[in-house]
Short mmCIF file of C-alpha atoms in Angstrom, two decimals:
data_model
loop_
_atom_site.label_atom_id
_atom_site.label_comp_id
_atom_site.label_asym_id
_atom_site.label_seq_id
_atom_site.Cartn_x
_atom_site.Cartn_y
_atom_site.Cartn_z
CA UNK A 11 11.61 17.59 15.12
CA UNK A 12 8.20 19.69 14.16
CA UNK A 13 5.26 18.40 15.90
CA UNK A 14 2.40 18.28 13.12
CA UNK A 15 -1.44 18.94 13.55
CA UNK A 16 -3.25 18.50 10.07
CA UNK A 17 -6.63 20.18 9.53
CA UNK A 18 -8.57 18.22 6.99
CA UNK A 19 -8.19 14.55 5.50
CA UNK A 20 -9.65 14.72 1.90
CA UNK A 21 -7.53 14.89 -1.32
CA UNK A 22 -4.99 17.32 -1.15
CA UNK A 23 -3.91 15.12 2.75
CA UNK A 24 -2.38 12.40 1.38
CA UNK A 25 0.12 14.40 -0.42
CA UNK A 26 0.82 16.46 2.71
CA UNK A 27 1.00 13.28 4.51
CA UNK A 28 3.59 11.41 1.77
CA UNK A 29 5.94 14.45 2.55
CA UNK A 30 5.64 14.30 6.29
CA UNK A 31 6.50 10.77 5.76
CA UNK A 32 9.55 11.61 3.96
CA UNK A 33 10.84 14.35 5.74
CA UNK A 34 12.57 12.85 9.28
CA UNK A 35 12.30 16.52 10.82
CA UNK A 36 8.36 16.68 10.71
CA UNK A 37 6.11 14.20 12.67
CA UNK A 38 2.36 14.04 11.82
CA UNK A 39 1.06 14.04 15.62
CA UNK A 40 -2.84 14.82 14.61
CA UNK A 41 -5.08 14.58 11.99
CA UNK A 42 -8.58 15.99 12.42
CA UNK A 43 -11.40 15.91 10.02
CA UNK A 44 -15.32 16.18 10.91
CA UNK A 45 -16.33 12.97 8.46
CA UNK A 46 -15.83 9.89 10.42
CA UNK A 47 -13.73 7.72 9.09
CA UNK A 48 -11.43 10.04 7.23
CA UNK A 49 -8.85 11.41 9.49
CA UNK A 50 -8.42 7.82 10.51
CA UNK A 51 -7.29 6.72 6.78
CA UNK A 52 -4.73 9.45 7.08
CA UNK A 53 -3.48 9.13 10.44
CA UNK A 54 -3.66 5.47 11.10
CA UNK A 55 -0.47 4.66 7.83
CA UNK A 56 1.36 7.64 10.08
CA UNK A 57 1.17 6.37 13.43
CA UNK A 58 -1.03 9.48 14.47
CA UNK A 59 -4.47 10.25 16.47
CA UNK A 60 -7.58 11.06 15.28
CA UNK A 61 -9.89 12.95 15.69
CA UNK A 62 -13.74 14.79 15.03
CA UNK A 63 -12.75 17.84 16.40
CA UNK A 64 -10.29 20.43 15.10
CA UNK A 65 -9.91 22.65 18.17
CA UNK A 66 -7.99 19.27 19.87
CA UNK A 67 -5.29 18.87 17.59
CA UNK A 68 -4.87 22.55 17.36
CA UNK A 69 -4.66 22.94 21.17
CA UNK A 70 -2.71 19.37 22.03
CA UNK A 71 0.46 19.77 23.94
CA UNK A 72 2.45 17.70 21.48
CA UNK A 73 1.86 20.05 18.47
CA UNK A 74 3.88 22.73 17.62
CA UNK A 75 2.70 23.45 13.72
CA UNK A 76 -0.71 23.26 12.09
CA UNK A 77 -0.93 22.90 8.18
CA UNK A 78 -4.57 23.83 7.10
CA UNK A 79 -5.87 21.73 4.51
CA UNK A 80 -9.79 21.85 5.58
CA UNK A 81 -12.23 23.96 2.73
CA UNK A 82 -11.74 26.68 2.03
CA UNK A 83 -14.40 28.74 4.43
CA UNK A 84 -12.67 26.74 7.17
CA UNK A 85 -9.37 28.74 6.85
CA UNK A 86 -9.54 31.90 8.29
CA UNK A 87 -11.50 30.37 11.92
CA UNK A 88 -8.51 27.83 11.58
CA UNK A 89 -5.62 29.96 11.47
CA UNK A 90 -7.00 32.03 14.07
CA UNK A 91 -7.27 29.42 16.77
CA UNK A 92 -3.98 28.26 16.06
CA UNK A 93 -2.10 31.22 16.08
CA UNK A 94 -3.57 32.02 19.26
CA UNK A 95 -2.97 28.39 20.70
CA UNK A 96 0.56 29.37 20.08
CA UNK A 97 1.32 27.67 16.98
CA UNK A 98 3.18 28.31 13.80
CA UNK A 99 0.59 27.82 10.45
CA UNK A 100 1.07 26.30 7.23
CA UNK A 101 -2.33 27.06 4.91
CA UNK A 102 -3.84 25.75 1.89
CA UNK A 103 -4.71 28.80 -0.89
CA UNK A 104 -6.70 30.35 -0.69
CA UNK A 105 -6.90 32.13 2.40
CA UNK A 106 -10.65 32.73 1.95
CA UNK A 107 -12.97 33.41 -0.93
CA UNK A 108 -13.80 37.15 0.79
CA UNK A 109 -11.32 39.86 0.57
CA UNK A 110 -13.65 40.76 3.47
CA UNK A 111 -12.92 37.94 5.64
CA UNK A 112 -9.05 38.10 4.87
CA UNK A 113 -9.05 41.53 6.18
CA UNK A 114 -10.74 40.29 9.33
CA UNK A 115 -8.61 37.75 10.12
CA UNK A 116 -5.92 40.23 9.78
CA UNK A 117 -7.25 42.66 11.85
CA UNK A 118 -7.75 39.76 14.19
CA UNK A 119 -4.41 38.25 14.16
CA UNK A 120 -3.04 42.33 15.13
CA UNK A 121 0.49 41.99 14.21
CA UNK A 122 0.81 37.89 14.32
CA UNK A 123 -0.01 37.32 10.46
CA UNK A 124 4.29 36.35 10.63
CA UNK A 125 3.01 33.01 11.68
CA UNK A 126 1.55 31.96 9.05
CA UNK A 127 2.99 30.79 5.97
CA UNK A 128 1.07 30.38 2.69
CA UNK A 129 0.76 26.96 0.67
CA UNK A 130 1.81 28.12 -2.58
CA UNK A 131 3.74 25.18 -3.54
CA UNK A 132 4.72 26.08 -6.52
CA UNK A 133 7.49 28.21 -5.70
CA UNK A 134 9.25 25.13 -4.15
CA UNK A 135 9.14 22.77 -7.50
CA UNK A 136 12.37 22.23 -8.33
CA UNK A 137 12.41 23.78 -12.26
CA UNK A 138 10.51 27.26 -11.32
CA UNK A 139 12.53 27.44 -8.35
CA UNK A 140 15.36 27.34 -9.95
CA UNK A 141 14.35 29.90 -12.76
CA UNK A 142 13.69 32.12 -9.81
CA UNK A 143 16.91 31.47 -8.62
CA UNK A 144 18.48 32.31 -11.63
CA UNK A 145 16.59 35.53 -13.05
CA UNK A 146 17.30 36.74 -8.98
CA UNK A 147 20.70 36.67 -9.96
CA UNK A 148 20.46 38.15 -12.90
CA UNK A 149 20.53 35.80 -16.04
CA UNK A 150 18.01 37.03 -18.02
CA UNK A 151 18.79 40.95 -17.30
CA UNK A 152 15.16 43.04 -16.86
CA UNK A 153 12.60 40.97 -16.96
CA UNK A 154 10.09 41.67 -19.34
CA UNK A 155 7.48 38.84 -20.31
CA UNK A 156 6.38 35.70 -18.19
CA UNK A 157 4.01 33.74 -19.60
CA UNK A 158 2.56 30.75 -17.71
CA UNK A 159 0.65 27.98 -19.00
CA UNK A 160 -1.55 26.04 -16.30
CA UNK A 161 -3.97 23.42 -18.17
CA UNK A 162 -5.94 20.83 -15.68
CA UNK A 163 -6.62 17.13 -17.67
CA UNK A 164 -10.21 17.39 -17.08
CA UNK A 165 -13.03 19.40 -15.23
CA UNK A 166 -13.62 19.25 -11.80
CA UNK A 167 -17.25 17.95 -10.66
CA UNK A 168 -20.22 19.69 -10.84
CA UNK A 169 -20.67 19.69 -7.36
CA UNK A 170 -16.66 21.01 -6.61
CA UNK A 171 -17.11 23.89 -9.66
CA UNK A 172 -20.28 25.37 -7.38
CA UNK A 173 -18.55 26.20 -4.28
CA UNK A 174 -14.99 26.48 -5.76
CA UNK A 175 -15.12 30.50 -5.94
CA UNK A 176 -14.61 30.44 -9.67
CA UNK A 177 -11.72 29.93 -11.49
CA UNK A 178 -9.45 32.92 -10.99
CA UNK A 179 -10.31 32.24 -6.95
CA UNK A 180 -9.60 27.99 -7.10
CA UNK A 181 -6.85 27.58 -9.97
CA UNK A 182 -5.21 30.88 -11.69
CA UNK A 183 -4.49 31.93 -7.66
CA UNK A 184 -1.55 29.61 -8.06
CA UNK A 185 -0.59 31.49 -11.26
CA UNK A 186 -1.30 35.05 -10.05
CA UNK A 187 1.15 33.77 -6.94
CA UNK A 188 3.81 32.83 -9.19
CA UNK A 189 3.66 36.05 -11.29
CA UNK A 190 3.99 37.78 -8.37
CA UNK A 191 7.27 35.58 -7.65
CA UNK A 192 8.67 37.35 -10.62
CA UNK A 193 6.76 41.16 -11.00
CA UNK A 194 5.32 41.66 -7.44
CA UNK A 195 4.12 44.80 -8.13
CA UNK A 196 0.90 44.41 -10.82
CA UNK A 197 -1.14 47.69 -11.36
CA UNK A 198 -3.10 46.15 -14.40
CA UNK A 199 -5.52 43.66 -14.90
CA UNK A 200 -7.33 41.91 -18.32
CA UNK A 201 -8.87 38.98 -18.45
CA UNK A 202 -10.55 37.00 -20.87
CA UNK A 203 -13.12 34.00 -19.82
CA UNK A 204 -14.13 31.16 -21.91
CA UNK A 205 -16.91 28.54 -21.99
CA UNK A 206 -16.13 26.26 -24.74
CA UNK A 207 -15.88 22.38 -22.11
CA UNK A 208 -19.07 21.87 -19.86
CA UNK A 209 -22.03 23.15 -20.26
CA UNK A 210 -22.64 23.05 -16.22
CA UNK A 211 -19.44 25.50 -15.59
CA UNK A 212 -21.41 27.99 -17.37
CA UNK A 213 -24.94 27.03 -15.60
CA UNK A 214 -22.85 28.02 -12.50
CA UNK A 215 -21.38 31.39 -13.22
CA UNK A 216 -17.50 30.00 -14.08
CA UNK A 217 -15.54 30.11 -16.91
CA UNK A 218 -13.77 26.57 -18.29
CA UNK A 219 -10.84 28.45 -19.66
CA UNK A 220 -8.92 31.77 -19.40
CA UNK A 221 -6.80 33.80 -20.83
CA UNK A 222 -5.19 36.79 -18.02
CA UNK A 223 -2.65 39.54 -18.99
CA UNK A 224 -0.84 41.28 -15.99
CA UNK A 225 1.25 44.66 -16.75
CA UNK A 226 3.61 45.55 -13.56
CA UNK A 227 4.60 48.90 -12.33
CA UNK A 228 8.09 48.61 -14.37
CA UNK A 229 6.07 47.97 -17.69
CA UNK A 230 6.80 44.47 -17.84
CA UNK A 231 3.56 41.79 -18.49
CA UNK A 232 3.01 38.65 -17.50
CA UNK A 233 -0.03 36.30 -19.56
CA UNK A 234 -1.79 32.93 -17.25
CA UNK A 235 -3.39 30.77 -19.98
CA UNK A 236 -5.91 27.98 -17.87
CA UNK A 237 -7.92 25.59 -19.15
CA UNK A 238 -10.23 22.97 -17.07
CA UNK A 239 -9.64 20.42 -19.92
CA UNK A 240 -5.93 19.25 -21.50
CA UNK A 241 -6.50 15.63 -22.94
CA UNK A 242 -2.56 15.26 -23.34
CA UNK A 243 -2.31 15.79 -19.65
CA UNK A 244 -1.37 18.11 -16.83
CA UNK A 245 -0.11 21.14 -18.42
CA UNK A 246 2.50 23.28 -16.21
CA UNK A 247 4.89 25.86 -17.84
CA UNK A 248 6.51 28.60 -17.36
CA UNK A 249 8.61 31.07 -19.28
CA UNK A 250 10.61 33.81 -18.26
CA UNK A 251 11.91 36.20 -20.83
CA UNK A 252 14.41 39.75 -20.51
CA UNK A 253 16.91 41.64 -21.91
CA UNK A 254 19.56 39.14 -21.45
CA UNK A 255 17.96 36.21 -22.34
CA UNK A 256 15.41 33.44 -21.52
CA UNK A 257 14.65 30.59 -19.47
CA UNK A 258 11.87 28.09 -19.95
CA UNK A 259 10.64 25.63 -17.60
CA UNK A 260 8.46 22.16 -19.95
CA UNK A 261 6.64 19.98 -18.46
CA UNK A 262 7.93 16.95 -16.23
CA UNK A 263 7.96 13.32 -17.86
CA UNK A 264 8.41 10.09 -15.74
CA UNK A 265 11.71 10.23 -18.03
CA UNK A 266 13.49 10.73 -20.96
CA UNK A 267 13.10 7.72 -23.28
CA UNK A 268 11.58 9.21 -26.64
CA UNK A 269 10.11 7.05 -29.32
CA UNK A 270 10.57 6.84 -33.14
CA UNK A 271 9.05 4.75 -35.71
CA UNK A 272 7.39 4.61 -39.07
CA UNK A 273 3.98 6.46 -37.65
CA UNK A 274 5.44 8.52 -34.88
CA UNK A 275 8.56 11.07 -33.88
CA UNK A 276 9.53 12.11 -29.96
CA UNK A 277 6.77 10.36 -28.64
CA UNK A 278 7.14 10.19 -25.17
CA UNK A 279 5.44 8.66 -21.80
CA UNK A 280 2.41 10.80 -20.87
CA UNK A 281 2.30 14.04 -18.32
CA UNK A 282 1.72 13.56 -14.49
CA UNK A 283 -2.26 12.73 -14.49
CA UNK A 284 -2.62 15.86 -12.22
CA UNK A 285 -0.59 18.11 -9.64
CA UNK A 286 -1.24 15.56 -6.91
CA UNK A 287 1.84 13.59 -8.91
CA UNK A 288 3.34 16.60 -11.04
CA UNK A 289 3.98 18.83 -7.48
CA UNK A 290 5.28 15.73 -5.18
CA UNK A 291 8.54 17.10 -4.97
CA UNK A 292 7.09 20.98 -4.29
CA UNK A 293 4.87 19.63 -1.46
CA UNK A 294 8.02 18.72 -0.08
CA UNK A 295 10.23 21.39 -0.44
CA UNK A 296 7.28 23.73 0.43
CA UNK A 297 7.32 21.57 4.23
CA UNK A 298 11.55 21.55 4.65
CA UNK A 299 10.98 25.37 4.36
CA UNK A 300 8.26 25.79 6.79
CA UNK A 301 10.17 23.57 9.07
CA UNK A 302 13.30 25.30 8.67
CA UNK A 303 12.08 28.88 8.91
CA UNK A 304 10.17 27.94 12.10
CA UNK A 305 12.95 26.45 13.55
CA UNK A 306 15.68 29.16 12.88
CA UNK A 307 12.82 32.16 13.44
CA UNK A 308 13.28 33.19 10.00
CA UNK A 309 10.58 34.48 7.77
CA UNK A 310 7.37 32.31 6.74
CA UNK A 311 7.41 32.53 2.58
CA UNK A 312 4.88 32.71 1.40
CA UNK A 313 3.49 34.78 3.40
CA UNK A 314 -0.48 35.29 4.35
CA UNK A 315 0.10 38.84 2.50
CA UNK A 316 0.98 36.88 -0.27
CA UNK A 317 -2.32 35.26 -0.02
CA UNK A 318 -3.94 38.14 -0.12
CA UNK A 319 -2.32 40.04 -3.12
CA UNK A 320 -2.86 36.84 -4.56
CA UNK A 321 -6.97 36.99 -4.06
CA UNK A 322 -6.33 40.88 -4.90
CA UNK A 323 -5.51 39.66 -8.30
CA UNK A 324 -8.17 36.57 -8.89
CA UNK A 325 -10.75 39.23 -8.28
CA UNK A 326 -9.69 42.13 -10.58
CA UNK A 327 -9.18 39.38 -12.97
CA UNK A 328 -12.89 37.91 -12.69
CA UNK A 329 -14.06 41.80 -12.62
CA UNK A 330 -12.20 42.46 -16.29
CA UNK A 331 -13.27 38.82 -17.60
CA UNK A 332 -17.17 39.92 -16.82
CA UNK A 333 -16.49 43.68 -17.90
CA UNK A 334 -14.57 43.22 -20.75
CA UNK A 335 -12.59 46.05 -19.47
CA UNK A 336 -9.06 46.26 -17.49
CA UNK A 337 -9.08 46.61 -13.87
CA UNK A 338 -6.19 49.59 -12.84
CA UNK A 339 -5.52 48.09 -8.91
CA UNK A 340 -5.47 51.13 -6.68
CA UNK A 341 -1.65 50.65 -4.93
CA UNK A 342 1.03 48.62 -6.37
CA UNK A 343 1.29 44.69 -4.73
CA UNK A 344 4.32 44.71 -2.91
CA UNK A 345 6.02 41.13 -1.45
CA UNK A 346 6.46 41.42 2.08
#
């Protein structure tokens, strides 16, 4: 049994929490959260303590994991004090919105970065796992396109959209993660930005839409297409095409009763309203890893390197968006 400290009680909590529910190796010990009130709404359903202070849970003697899911500028202070509390790290993306302050908690951490494990869920969904699985083991021969289609049902608030880092930074990190799941090593960047949704994404510097092309060492290219507005839904897909074949991953319906009539064909039950119901099963998956690679001393996956190629990308693709112009990245970005 993994003895749980969680950092942070707003959204993204209660789908953490739903997994550490299901999953009878993990116990939530400690939830912490500076708002009063809201670590208690998380905690109190889970039979854990509360608590103001983050430090506490991180340094209680009945925790033996920390997942991260405070803001963002929390992370990097966060990760520190728990890796040196003696404590094995599960973090929300991104690691920080400064390459700067990524490098600094690397330097900082001096050799104890294995700790920490990444939460790029997506790797763990069922569907893209298993595409993974498959091109790994060579279904589809070389790999030479991905394409991956990422399309949120609506913007995010004004307020949210102003300190979300842009974005390449807040949403195409997940996709720039997952290209690197297939083609770690990118050495070109192009980007195209749109404003077409809310006028106040533009007021604040972001784009509402993207369009991001990714060439890898081996000449193989990978294209994101984002959008902060889908109005069928929450758009996930992801295709991966080589010189064997093909293997596509559609989106997820609550089933697969399709209607016919007079006015209609294949009309089906609507998308997951957004990736707090789409990724439910990925949340999970992404904890039995964690658990299991802590437990058996194996490697963290994704790892905070990962994080960091992944921020490597989100800004050479916000520097070709706003220069029209691709971004050559000086070294290859190699998986460790």
């Amino acid at each position: 049994m993994l003895r749980f400290a969680m950092l942070g009680a707003g959204r993204i909590a209660g789908a953490h929490a739903r997994s550490f529910t299901a999953n009878p190796d993990a116990e939530l010990r400690w939830v912490a959260d500076p708002v009063p009130g809201a670590a208690e709404r998380i905690a109190g359903p889970a039979g854990a303590r509360a608590t103001l202070d983050a430090r506490q849970a991180i340094e209680a003697d009945d925790v033996d994991a920390v997942l991260v899911c405070s803001p963002t500028p929390t992370h990097v202070d966060m990760i520190l004090a728990a890796v040196e509390a003696g404590k094995a790290v599960l973090c929300e993306k991104p690691i920080d919105l400064s390459m700067s302050r990524v490098d600094e908690l690397l330097t900082a951490l001096d050799g104890r970065e294995a700790r920490v494990m990444m939460g790029f869920n997506r790797r763990f969904d069922p569907s893209f796992a298993d595409i993974h699985a498959r091109v790994t083991a060579g279904e589809v021969g070389s790999v030479e396109q991905v394409v991956i289609v990422s399309r949120d049902p609506a913007a995010p608030p004004r307020e949210y959209v102003a300190s979300s880092g842009g974005i390449f930074r807040d949403m195409t990190i997940h996709d720039f993660d997952m290209v690197r799941f297939f083609l770690p090593e990118i050495v070109e960047v192009s980007a195209s930005g749109q404003n077409v949704i809310e006028p106040f994404i533009a007021e604040a510097g972001d784009f509402d839409g993207a369009v991001t092309t990714l060439r890898a060492a081996n000449g193989a290219v990978a294209t994101i297409i984002n959008s902060r507005r889908c109005t069928f839904g929450y758009d996930q897909r992801l295709e991966v095409f080589g010189s064997l074949g093909m293997l596509q991953a559609a989106n997820v319906l609550p089933n697969s009763v399709r209607s016919f009539g007079t006015d209609h064909a294949e009309k089906t039950a609507p998308y997951p309203n957004f990736f707090l119901e789409r990724y439910v099963d990925a949340y999970a998956g992404e904890l039995a890893a964690f658990i299991e690679a802590v437990r058996t001393g194996g490697p963290l996956s994704p790892s905070l390197e990962d994080g960091r190629q992944a921020l490597v990308l989100a800004e050479a693709a916000e520097k070709a968006a706003r220069s029209g112009r691709t971004v050559t990245l000086p070294a290859p970005t190699t998986v460790k």
